[in-house]
Tab-separated table of C-alpha atoms and ligand atoms in Angstrom:
chain	number	residue	atom	x	y	z
C	1	UNK	CA	28.624	31.439	34.008
C	2	UNK	CA	31.762	31.185	31.516
C	3	UNK	CA	31.117	28.874	28.406
C	4	UNK	CA	34.245	26.159	28.055
C	5	UNK	CA	36.811	26.500	25.499
C	6	UNK	CA	36.949	23.694	23.315
C	7	UNK	CA	39.828	22.393	24.701
C	8	UNK	CA	38.945	22.233	28.171
C	9	UNK	CA	35.840	20.210	26.410
C	10	UNK	CA	38.106	17.889	25.235
C	11	UNK	CA	39.251	17.329	28.879
C	12	UNK	CA	35.795	15.245	29.175
C	13	UNK	CA	36.462	11.292	28.573
C	14	UNK	CA	33.148	10.546	29.386
C	15	UNK	CA	33.631	6.336	29.692
C	16	UNK	CA	31.932	4.923	32.455
C	17	UNK	CA	29.046	8.206	32.064
C	18	UNK	CA	28.900	7.251	28.465
C	19	UNK	CA	25.178	6.361	28.674
C	20	UNK	CA	24.154	8.376	31.403
C	21	UNK	CA	22.122	11.167	28.941
C	22	UNK	CA	20.391	8.018	26.690
C	23	UNK	CA	16.883	7.531	27.113
C	24	UNK	CA	16.315	4.490	29.467
C	25	UNK	CA	19.379	4.257	29.782
C	26	UNK	CA	18.722	2.105	33.080
C	27	UNK	CA	17.158	-0.367	30.858
C	28	UNK	CA	18.712	-4.039	29.722
C	29	UNK	CA	17.738	-3.303	26.365
C	30	UNK	CA	19.379	-0.226	26.041
C	31	UNK	CA	22.106	-1.283	27.566
C	32	UNK	CA	22.741	-4.078	25.324
C	33	UNK	CA	22.310	-1.732	22.248
C	34	UNK	CA	25.363	0.760	23.290
C	35	UNK	CA	27.929	-2.545	23.627
C	36	UNK	CA	25.684	-3.517	26.969
C	37	UNK	CA	27.133	-7.058	28.043
C	38	UNK	CA	29.315	-7.829	25.096
C	39	UNK	CA	32.597	-7.361	27.910
C	40	UNK	CA	31.100	-10.006	29.277
C	41	UNK	CA	30.777	-12.963	26.300
C	42	UNK	CA	34.523	-11.803	25.637
C	43	UNK	CA	35.546	-12.605	29.314
C	44	UNK	CA	33.698	-15.745	29.564
C	45	UNK	CA	35.821	-16.966	26.796
C	46	UNK	CA	38.978	-16.038	28.991
C	47	UNK	CA	41.211	-17.666	31.581
C	48	UNK	CA	40.479	-16.162	35.249
C	49	UNK	CA	43.899	-15.554	35.629
C	50	UNK	CA	43.997	-13.810	32.448
C	51	UNK	CA	41.549	-11.376	33.581
C	52	UNK	CA	43.356	-10.797	36.584
C	53	UNK	CA	46.600	-10.152	34.862
C	54	UNK	CA	44.858	-7.494	32.561
C	55	UNK	CA	43.154	-5.480	35.044
C	56	UNK	CA	46.791	-5.384	36.446
C	57	UNK	CA	48.042	-4.386	33.647
C	58	UNK	CA	45.997	-1.591	33.135
C	59	UNK	CA	46.904	-0.054	36.302
C	60	UNK	CA	43.012	0.284	37.715
C	61	UNK	CA	43.547	1.561	40.998
C	62	UNK	CA	40.648	1.489	43.388
C	63	UNK	CA	37.713	4.219	43.331
C	64	UNK	CA	36.954	4.349	46.969
C	65	UNK	CA	39.271	6.141	48.020
C	66	UNK	CA	42.252	4.427	48.579
C	67	UNK	CA	43.651	4.248	45.109
C	68	UNK	CA	44.718	0.780	45.786
C	69	UNK	CA	45.642	-1.852	42.843
C	70	UNK	CA	42.452	-3.712	41.441
C	71	UNK	CA	44.209	-6.660	39.821
C	72	UNK	CA	47.263	-7.228	42.881
C	73	UNK	CA	43.943	-7.160	44.870
C	74	UNK	CA	42.117	-9.361	42.957
C	75	UNK	CA	45.579	-11.520	42.799
C	76	UNK	CA	45.742	-12.076	46.406
C	77	UNK	CA	42.697	-14.566	46.502
C	78	UNK	CA	43.902	-17.931	47.139
C	79	UNK	CA	43.083	-20.445	44.268
C	80	UNK	CA	41.948	-23.920	44.520
C	81	UNK	CA	41.745	-23.089	48.493
C	82	UNK	CA	38.431	-25.046	48.233
C	83	UNK	CA	36.829	-22.094	50.699
C	84	UNK	CA	33.946	-19.868	48.816
C	85	UNK	CA	35.075	-16.907	47.435
C	86	UNK	CA	32.960	-13.847	47.821
C	87	UNK	CA	33.117	-10.421	45.425
C	88	UNK	CA	31.818	-7.622	47.593
C	89	UNK	CA	30.628	-4.337	45.760
C	90	UNK	CA	30.777	-1.218	48.269
C	91	UNK	CA	27.735	1.134	47.388
C	92	UNK	CA	27.866	2.728	50.530
C	93	UNK	CA	28.803	6.118	49.365
C	94	UNK	CA	28.416	7.919	52.442
C	95	UNK	CA	31.831	10.177	52.419
C	96	UNK	CA	30.029	14.028	52.803
C	97	UNK	CA	30.449	15.953	48.819
C	98	UNK	CA	30.901	12.330	47.209
C	99	UNK	CA	28.204	11.943	44.490
C	100	UNK	CA	29.579	9.407	42.215
C	101	UNK	CA	28.267	6.319	43.045
C	102	UNK	CA	24.822	6.719	43.520
C	103	UNK	CA	24.634	8.182	39.839
C	104	UNK	CA	26.265	6.015	38.644
C	105	UNK	CA	24.002	2.947	40.116
C	106	UNK	CA	20.833	5.106	39.013
C	107	UNK	CA	21.377	5.763	35.529
C	108	UNK	CA	23.227	2.821	34.443
C	109	UNK	CA	22.914	0.343	37.063
C	110	UNK	CA	24.001	-2.646	33.969
C	111	UNK	CA	27.512	-1.052	34.160
C	112	UNK	CA	28.293	-2.175	37.721
C	113	UNK	CA	26.341	-5.691	37.199
C	114	UNK	CA	28.357	-6.572	34.317
C	115	UNK	CA	31.565	-5.646	36.286
C	116	UNK	CA	30.420	-7.887	38.825
C	117	UNK	CA	29.673	-10.774	36.940
C	118	UNK	CA	33.217	-10.382	35.215
C	119	UNK	CA	35.022	-9.882	38.692
C	120	UNK	CA	33.215	-12.598	40.034
C	121	UNK	CA	34.461	-15.173	37.617
C	122	UNK	CA	38.028	-13.464	37.599
C	123	UNK	CA	38.035	-14.135	41.090
C	124	UNK	CA	36.193	-17.592	40.795
C	125	UNK	CA	33.273	-16.626	43.596
C	126	UNK	CA	30.041	-18.066	43.320
C	127	UNK	CA	28.436	-15.616	44.825
C	128	UNK	CA	28.672	-11.985	45.203
C	129	UNK	CA	26.700	-9.045	47.339
C	130	UNK	CA	26.022	-5.406	46.367
C	131	UNK	CA	25.999	-3.456	49.590
C	132	UNK	CA	24.146	-0.583	49.010
C	133	UNK	CA	23.814	2.649	50.969
C	134	UNK	CA	19.620	2.304	52.825
C	135	UNK	CA	18.686	5.622	51.918
C	136	UNK	CA	19.145	5.295	48.787
C	137	UNK	CA	15.807	3.934	47.905
C	138	UNK	CA	15.845	5.458	44.385
C	139	UNK	CA	19.018	3.971	43.119
C	140	UNK	CA	18.526	0.570	45.109
C	141	UNK	CA	14.934	0.588	43.005
C	142	UNK	CA	16.858	0.834	39.893
C	143	UNK	CA	19.924	-1.864	40.875
C	144	UNK	CA	17.327	-4.539	42.016
C	145	UNK	CA	15.261	-4.208	38.338
C	146	UNK	CA	18.862	-4.547	36.339
C	147	UNK	CA	19.709	-7.579	38.497
C	148	UNK	CA	16.425	-8.959	37.751
C	149	UNK	CA	16.670	-8.321	33.877
C	150	UNK	CA	20.048	-10.166	34.069
C	151	UNK	CA	18.492	-12.989	35.892
C	152	UNK	CA	16.060	-13.138	33.117
C	153	UNK	CA	18.447	-13.155	30.027
C	154	UNK	CA	20.479	-16.125	31.508
C	155	UNK	CA	23.656	-13.553	32.284
C	156	UNK	CA	23.061	-14.030	36.068
C	157	UNK	CA	22.421	-17.380	37.738
C	158	UNK	CA	23.080	-21.269	36.437
C	159	UNK	CA	25.311	-21.640	33.633
C	160	UNK	CA	25.913	-18.025	32.230
C	161	UNK	CA	25.486	-17.673	29.016
C	162	UNK	CA	26.313	-21.885	28.395
C	163	UNK	CA	29.943	-20.904	29.728
C	164	UNK	CA	29.500	-23.535	32.725
C	165	UNK	CA	29.803	-20.450	35.266
C	166	UNK	CA	27.129	-19.983	38.492
C	167	UNK	CA	27.049	-16.591	40.113
C	168	UNK	CA	23.916	-15.685	42.641
C	169	UNK	CA	23.741	-11.819	43.125
C	170	UNK	CA	22.124	-9.879	46.093
C	171	UNK	CA	21.620	-6.396	46.888
C	172	UNK	CA	21.836	-5.764	50.095
C	173	UNK	CA	20.676	-2.663	51.625
C	174	UNK	CA	22.417	-0.922	54.687
C	175	UNK	CA	20.904	0.664	57.866
C	176	UNK	CA	23.009	3.907	56.559
C	177	UNK	CA	26.020	4.254	58.446
C	178	UNK	CA	29.136	6.167	57.180
C	179	UNK	CA	31.620	3.690	58.863
C	180	UNK	CA	29.292	0.861	57.157
C	181	UNK	CA	31.354	2.164	54.527
C	182	UNK	CA	34.853	1.276	55.544
C	183	UNK	CA	35.018	-2.426	54.202
C	184	UNK	CA	35.668	-4.506	57.127
C	185	UNK	CA	32.673	-2.759	59.259
C	186	UNK	CA	30.601	-3.151	55.775
C	187	UNK	CA	31.055	-7.235	55.945
C	188	UNK	CA	30.352	-7.279	59.592
C	189	UNK	CA	27.164	-5.468	58.828
C	190	UNK	CA	26.481	-7.738	55.955
C	191	UNK	CA	27.010	-11.029	57.931
C	192	UNK	CA	24.406	-9.159	60.574
C	193	UNK	CA	26.179	-7.937	63.248
C	194	UNK	CA	26.272	-4.145	64.362
C	195	UNK	CA	28.653	-2.677	61.604
C	196	UNK	CA	32.586	-1.980	63.249
C	197	UNK	CA	36.074	-2.535	62.003
C	198	UNK	CA	37.743	-5.573	62.185
C	199	UNK	CA	41.262	-6.109	63.472
C	200	UNK	CA	43.317	-6.334	60.400
C	201	UNK	CA	45.295	-8.775	59.637
C	202	UNK	CA	43.359	-10.991	58.393
C	203	UNK	CA	42.826	-8.934	55.449
C	204	UNK	CA	39.372	-9.462	53.800
C	205	UNK	CA	41.524	-10.959	50.994
C	206	UNK	CA	41.889	-14.437	53.039
C	207	UNK	CA	39.358	-13.969	55.423
C	208	UNK	CA	36.374	-11.642	54.754
C	209	UNK	CA	32.929	-12.523	54.399
C	210	UNK	CA	31.907	-15.566	56.652
C	211	UNK	CA	35.729	-15.809	57.431
C	212	UNK	CA	36.324	-16.840	53.545
C	213	UNK	CA	38.398	-15.244	50.530
C	214	UNK	CA	36.993	-12.181	49.721
C	215	UNK	CA	37.451	-8.748	47.429
C	216	UNK	CA	35.713	-5.483	48.515
C	217	UNK	CA	35.592	-3.023	45.505
C	218	UNK	CA	34.202	0.233	44.914
C	219	UNK	CA	31.165	0.878	42.407
C	220	UNK	CA	33.128	2.661	40.321
C	221	UNK	CA	36.135	0.271	40.023
C	222	UNK	CA	33.899	-2.924	39.259
C	223	UNK	CA	31.839	-0.531	36.566
C	224	UNK	CA	35.586	0.349	35.213
C	225	UNK	CA	35.871	-3.621	34.132
C	226	UNK	CA	33.831	-4.100	30.930
C	227	UNK	CA	35.378	-1.262	29.417
C	228	UNK	CA	38.763	-2.173	29.888
C	229	UNK	CA	37.524	-5.879	28.840
C	230	UNK	CA	36.877	-3.996	25.836
C	231	UNK	CA	39.179	-1.592	25.188
C	232	UNK	CA	42.083	-3.348	26.605
C	233	UNK	CA	44.936	-2.433	29.237
C	234	UNK	CA	46.588	-0.198	26.779
C	235	UNK	CA	43.177	1.728	25.931
C	236	UNK	CA	42.996	2.657	29.572
C	237	UNK	CA	46.200	3.569	30.337
C	238	UNK	CA	46.056	6.288	27.434
C	239	UNK	CA	43.688	8.357	29.407
C	240	UNK	CA	45.293	9.451	32.665
C	241	UNK	CA	48.689	9.622	33.891
C	242	UNK	CA	51.589	7.522	34.425
C	243	UNK	CA	50.937	5.833	37.712
C	244	UNK	CA	46.725	7.074	37.672
C	245	UNK	CA	45.136	5.431	34.729
C	246	UNK	CA	42.213	6.019	33.120
C	247	UNK	CA	39.313	8.457	33.301
C	248	UNK	CA	37.840	9.171	37.086
C	249	UNK	CA	33.965	10.920	37.853
C	250	UNK	CA	35.184	13.936	39.762
C	251	UNK	CA	31.780	15.293	41.684
C	252	UNK	CA	31.754	19.281	41.860
C	253	UNK	CA	29.316	20.610	44.489
C	254	UNK	CA	28.954	23.915	46.119
C	255	UNK	CA	29.209	27.476	44.867
C	256	UNK	CA	30.110	26.339	41.407
C	257	UNK	CA	27.777	27.518	38.605
C	258	UNK	CA	26.920	23.992	37.682
C	259	UNK	CA	27.172	21.318	40.041
C	260	UNK	CA	27.569	17.945	39.222
C	261	UNK	CA	29.700	14.732	37.911
C	262	UNK	CA	32.663	15.474	35.191
C	263	UNK	CA	34.190	12.164	33.790
C	264	UNK	CA	37.617	13.300	32.943
C	265	UNK	CA	40.989	11.742	32.634
C	266	UNK	CA	43.032	11.771	35.678
C	267	UNK	CA	45.415	14.684	36.527
C	268	UNK	CA	42.863	17.136	35.126
C	269	UNK	CA	43.015	20.482	37.621
C	270	UNK	CA	40.485	21.875	39.510
C	271	UNK	CA	40.851	24.864	37.229
C	272	UNK	CA	39.478	22.858	34.282
C	273	UNK	CA	36.835	21.138	36.096
C	274	UNK	CA	35.644	24.591	36.829
C	275	UNK	CA	35.594	25.742	33.401
C	276	UNK	CA	33.713	22.698	32.577
C	277	UNK	CA	31.243	23.409	35.562
C	278	UNK	CA	30.938	27.322	34.122
C	279	UNK	CA	33.025	28.649	36.668
C	280	UNK	CA	31.803	30.083	40.043
C	281	UNK	CA	28.530	31.122	40.705
C	282	UNK	CA	28.218	34.708	40.619
C	283	UNK	CA	29.446	37.106	42.927
C	284	UNK	CA	31.948	34.130	44.469
C	285	UNK	CA	35.633	33.565	44.800
C	286	UNK	CA	37.743	30.701	45.379
C	287	UNK	CA	38.816	30.301	48.673
C	288	UNK	CA	39.034	26.600	49.482
C	289	UNK	CA	38.553	23.420	48.367
C	290	UNK	CA	38.126	19.603	49.569
C	291	UNK	CA	39.735	17.633	46.179
C	292	UNK	CA	38.279	13.954	47.502
C	293	UNK	CA	35.937	14.429	50.146
C	294	UNK	CA	35.272	15.949	53.836
C	295	UNK	CA	38.217	13.176	54.983
C	296	UNK	CA	40.481	14.830	52.254
C	297	UNK	CA	42.727	17.731	53.973
C	298	UNK	CA	41.501	21.056	52.458
C	299	UNK	CA	43.177	22.782	49.632
C	300	UNK	CA	43.467	26.688	48.987
C	301	UNK	CA	43.042	28.773	45.412
C	302	UNK	CA	46.501	28.734	45.504
C	303	UNK	CA	46.085	24.987	44.604
C	304	UNK	CA	44.198	25.114	41.055
C	305	UNK	CA	46.695	23.874	38.856
C	306	UNK	CA	47.183	20.829	41.374
C	307	UNK	CA	46.838	17.443	39.183
C	308	UNK	CA	43.677	15.677	40.375
C	309	UNK	CA	45.293	11.978	40.293
C	310	UNK	CA	47.015	10.087	43.140
C	311	UNK	CA	50.356	11.422	43.101
C	312	UNK	CA	49.333	14.742	42.210
C	313	UNK	CA	47.213	15.624	45.454
C	314	UNK	CA	49.725	13.409	47.290
C	315	UNK	CA	52.292	16.352	46.493
C	316	UNK	CA	50.056	19.212	47.402
C	317	UNK	CA	49.492	17.596	51.144
C	318	UNK	CA	46.464	16.297	50.548
C	319	UNK	CA	44.489	13.315	49.326
C	320	UNK	CA	42.828	12.237	45.982
C	321	UNK	CA	39.848	10.298	48.133
C	322	UNK	CA	36.909	10.184	46.330
C	323	UNK	CA	37.271	13.210	43.957
C	324	UNK	CA	34.351	14.838	45.545
C	325	UNK	CA	35.319	18.482	45.136
C	326	UNK	CA	33.301	20.612	47.014
C	327	UNK	CA	33.992	23.941	46.310
C	328	UNK	CA	33.797	27.128	49.049
C	329	UNK	CA	34.179	30.858	48.072
C	330	UNK	CA	34.866	34.197	49.890
C	331	UNK	CA	31.916	34.242	51.147
C	332	UNK	CA	32.228	30.944	53.067
C	333	UNK	CA	33.861	30.048	56.843
C	334	UNK	CA	36.426	27.327	56.885
C	335	UNK	CA	36.074	27.178	60.669
C	336	UNK	CA	32.305	26.611	60.279
C	337	UNK	CA	32.448	23.784	57.630
C	338	UNK	CA	34.874	22.412	59.242
C	339	UNK	CA	32.897	22.850	62.590
C	340	UNK	CA	29.948	21.315	60.397
C	341	UNK	CA	32.288	18.575	59.412
C	342	UNK	CA	33.288	17.589	62.886
C	343	UNK	CA	29.691	17.367	63.802
C	344	UNK	CA	29.269	14.507	61.337
C	345	UNK	CA	32.359	13.062	62.155
C	346	UNK	CA	31.632	13.145	66.262
C	347	UNK	CA	28.011	12.108	65.128
C	348	UNK	CA	29.459	8.938	62.525
C	349	UNK	CA	32.490	7.807	65.111
C	350	UNK	CA	31.180	4.049	66.007
C	351	UNK	CA	32.926	4.343	69.375
C	352	UNK	CA	35.493	1.222	69.364
C	353	UNK	CA	38.415	3.335	69.605
C	354	UNK	CA	39.238	6.141	72.551
C	355	UNK	CA	40.908	8.595	70.209
C	356	UNK	CA	37.959	8.655	67.846
C	357	UNK	CA	35.457	8.416	70.049
C	358	UNK	CA	36.027	11.018	72.991
C	359	UNK	CA	38.843	13.007	70.415
C	360	UNK	CA	35.958	14.305	68.296
C	361	UNK	CA	33.494	14.508	70.850
C	362	UNK	CA	35.573	16.729	72.458
C	363	UNK	CA	36.777	19.011	69.109
C	364	UNK	CA	33.201	19.963	68.468
C	365	UNK	CA	32.905	21.474	71.249
C	366	UNK	CA	36.127	23.658	71.625
C	367	UNK	CA	34.616	24.760	68.136
C	368	UNK	CA	31.215	25.311	69.418
C	369	UNK	CA	33.330	27.370	71.629
C	370	UNK	CA	35.248	29.554	68.984
C	371	UNK	CA	32.216	30.153	67.335
C	372	UNK	CA	30.479	31.162	69.964
C	373	UNK	CA	33.096	34.016	70.711
C	374	UNK	CA	34.322	32.179	73.270
C	375	UNK	CA	37.287	30.840	72.323
C	376	UNK	CA	41.237	31.084	73.732
C	377	UNK	CA	44.355	30.986	71.403
C	378	UNK	CA	45.296	27.898	74.017
C	379	UNK	CA	42.323	26.001	72.114
C	380	UNK	CA	43.691	26.471	68.608
C	381	UNK	CA	46.686	24.084	70.475
C	382	UNK	CA	44.310	21.864	71.875
C	383	UNK	CA	42.741	21.357	68.577
C	384	UNK	CA	45.979	20.514	66.932
C	385	UNK	CA	46.833	18.302	70.110
C	386	UNK	CA	43.821	16.217	69.967
C	387	UNK	CA	44.147	15.782	66.033
C	388	UNK	CA	47.809	14.352	67.080
C	389	UNK	CA	46.377	11.939	68.991
C	390	UNK	CA	43.534	11.139	66.695
C	391	UNK	CA	45.151	10.733	63.680
C	392	UNK	CA	47.111	7.545	63.296
C	393	UNK	CA	46.331	6.193	66.553
C	394	UNK	CA	42.532	5.629	65.290
C	395	UNK	CA	41.763	1.964	64.537
C	396	UNK	CA	40.288	2.972	61.292
C	397	UNK	CA	40.093	5.675	58.811
C	398	UNK	CA	37.077	7.596	60.046
C	399	UNK	CA	39.564	8.997	62.971
C	400	UNK	CA	42.204	9.914	60.539
C	401	UNK	CA	39.952	11.695	58.217
C	402	UNK	CA	37.872	13.798	61.061
C	403	UNK	CA	41.184	15.471	61.772
C	404	UNK	CA	42.371	16.407	58.357
C	405	UNK	CA	40.316	19.479	58.004
C	406	UNK	CA	41.015	20.444	61.340
C	407	UNK	CA	44.295	20.353	60.785
C	408	UNK	CA	44.087	22.214	56.914
C	409	UNK	CA	41.851	25.075	58.051
C	410	UNK	CA	44.496	25.934	60.798
C	411	UNK	CA	47.352	25.697	58.226
C	412	UNK	CA	45.955	27.824	55.450
C	413	UNK	CA	43.393	30.133	57.390
C	414	UNK	CA	44.452	30.424	60.991
C	415	UNK	CA	43.790	33.990	60.431
C	416	UNK	CA	40.023	32.914	60.417
C	417	UNK	CA	40.105	31.288	63.727
C	418	UNK	CA	41.916	34.099	65.648
C	419	UNK	CA	39.171	36.880	63.845
C	420	UNK	CA	36.485	34.736	65.995
C	421	UNK	CA	38.935	34.577	69.222
C	422	UNK	CA	39.848	38.176	69.087
C	423	UNK	CA	36.259	39.075	68.635
C	424	UNK	CA	36.638	40.830	64.649
C	425	UNK	CA	34.222	38.442	63.331
C	426	UNK	CA	30.983	37.883	64.847
C	427	UNK	CA	30.100	35.352	66.511
C	428	UNK	CA	27.930	32.367	64.442
C	429	UNK	CA	26.701	30.156	67.003
C	430	UNK	CA	24.980	31.263	70.551
C	431	UNK	CA	25.930	30.952	73.348
C	432	UNK	CA	23.396	28.151	74.060
C	433	UNK	CA	25.622	25.759	72.244
C	434	UNK	CA	28.071	25.493	74.698
C	435	UNK	CA	26.151	23.676	77.035
C	436	UNK	CA	28.400	20.939	78.284
C	437	UNK	CA	31.107	22.608	76.479
C	438	UNK	CA	33.762	23.552	78.979
V	501	FMN	C1	35.267	5.342	57.487
V	501	FMN	C2	34.910	5.074	55.961
V	501	FMN	C3	34.296	5.032	55.187
V	501	FMN	C4	34.612	4.559	53.865
V	501	FMN	N1	33.277	4.712	52.898
V	501	FMN	C5	33.636	4.249	51.575
V	501	FMN	C6	32.515	4.223	50.672
V	501	FMN	O1	31.216	4.306	51.003
V	501	FMN	N2	32.553	4.095	49.838
V	501	FMN	C7	33.690	2.476	49.318
V	501	FMN	O2	34.257	1.973	48.218
V	501	FMN	N3	34.579	2.831	50.014
V	501	FMN	C8	34.735	3.508	50.824
V	501	FMN	N4	35.464	3.206	52.429
V	501	FMN	C9	37.151	2.605	51.692
V	501	FMN	C10	36.897	0.869	51.714
V	501	FMN	O3	37.069	0.592	53.233
V	501	FMN	C11	37.735	0.436	51.175
V	501	FMN	O4	38.881	0.720	50.955
V	501	FMN	C12	37.348	0.476	49.260
V	501	FMN	O5	35.743	-0.293	49.261
V	501	FMN	C13	38.246	-0.732	48.578
V	501	FMN	O6	37.686	-0.736	47.487
V	501	FMN	P1	38.556	0.267	45.652
V	501	FMN	O7	39.793	-0.795	46.138
V	501	FMN	O8	37.450	-0.456	44.771
V	501	FMN	O9	38.157	1.693	46.365
V	501	FMN	C14	35.496	3.931	53.436
V	501	FMN	C15	37.079	3.852	54.340
V	501	FMN	C16	36.441	4.421	55.965
V	501	FMN	C17	37.607	4.515	56.495
V	502	SF4	S1	38.131	5.509	64.234
V	502	SF4	FE1	36.380	6.105	65.503
V	502	SF4	S2	34.801	4.706	63.773
V	502	SF4	FE2	36.891	4.062	63.230
V	502	SF4	S3	37.123	2.437	65.015
V	502	SF4	FE3	37.779	3.775	66.243
V	502	SF4	S4	35.534	4.805	66.565
V	502	SF4	FE4	34.950	3.179	65.505
């Protein structure tokens, strides 16, 4: 294991993670001692429009994967329309490799609760929901406890801190489906329907929860709001890059010495993150990695110095996504890894549209054939053709995301596919997996 140099250690910018190692950080007493609810007191004295402007000025972009400007999204909520407004926090965190929202809610749930109150006040919502992944029982328990503590202390409910502002906050556990992280499927699920994406337009900003104006934001986005209120837009912009401001929690997993969450200014490189994480595991050399979860095109060792911000990763042909960097070594097979991800997408496809439902079903079968040593050269064309028919033709981003590892692994690691097809690599799957594959 390597020790990070002081200049690399200085890349760490703990803002959202700054309380995580404090004893009992999830309890309201600790939170209040460490700046907690100071931003709320400040925000309640400001005009809601000024808060929206502050978030616009900070350049904060959504942490849920797409990087949409948060202040702009809040500004889309029509004001004075006489309808109820809602804030819905997307805490579904189902993207393989992604592990930033659940630790945040487990270690520092009040950071999210405080962000929810400020954001709701800014968009004039009287009711907010946190939609949390059903399997995340521990995080949900911590969150519910934090919400109750906030009610008991007068931070939630009627006449918050004597400001005249009322807010009810509900924590809702989903049933555990990746598609329910897609914001419109999430809204359907929250309303009690089967979680499937809605046709857009109309967008949630005007027709969201119960057909009313709704902001849907990721946990990390909303937890960024209190520090911005306290520190100001310029302070936030002093971290990160021009178009990707602020710090970001990067989650490292796989063949790395110390997997975990590393919060750095946006634009840090994988080389620096690996140094912070003690390097690769002994005996392993980096071969491929995802910059932002399994829905983002793979990158290779040649991309170690790509700045991990929205623009830098896009310029390298991938997507920053959820900053879930999954690290694979020369002992891992890109064909097999892609197959495992496809099994996931096939399983999680909601079935609403044909390209994703059928395309993933068939691609899984082609991969099984290749990995069982029965693939043909034509299979590689079939895979690319299938991706071509899914990408941009699916009803939601799940279908698009499923193609990312297929096309990128064929771009960088075609030889690995050929080695299975031409018999140089021993089959990884038995012929038993091929039932129905032809
Ligand atoms: C299949 C699928 C799954 C998604 N899962 C999540 C998720 O678990 N958490 C999340 O915040 N966003 C997820 N998203 C993105 C959301 O649709 C939405 O863009 C995001 O919640 C907006 O919040 P933000 O602007 O704060 O990033 C997912 C999108 C798709 C297509
Ligand atoms: S792309 Fe997949 S998950 Fe999305 S609507 Fe179509 S079938 Fe459902």
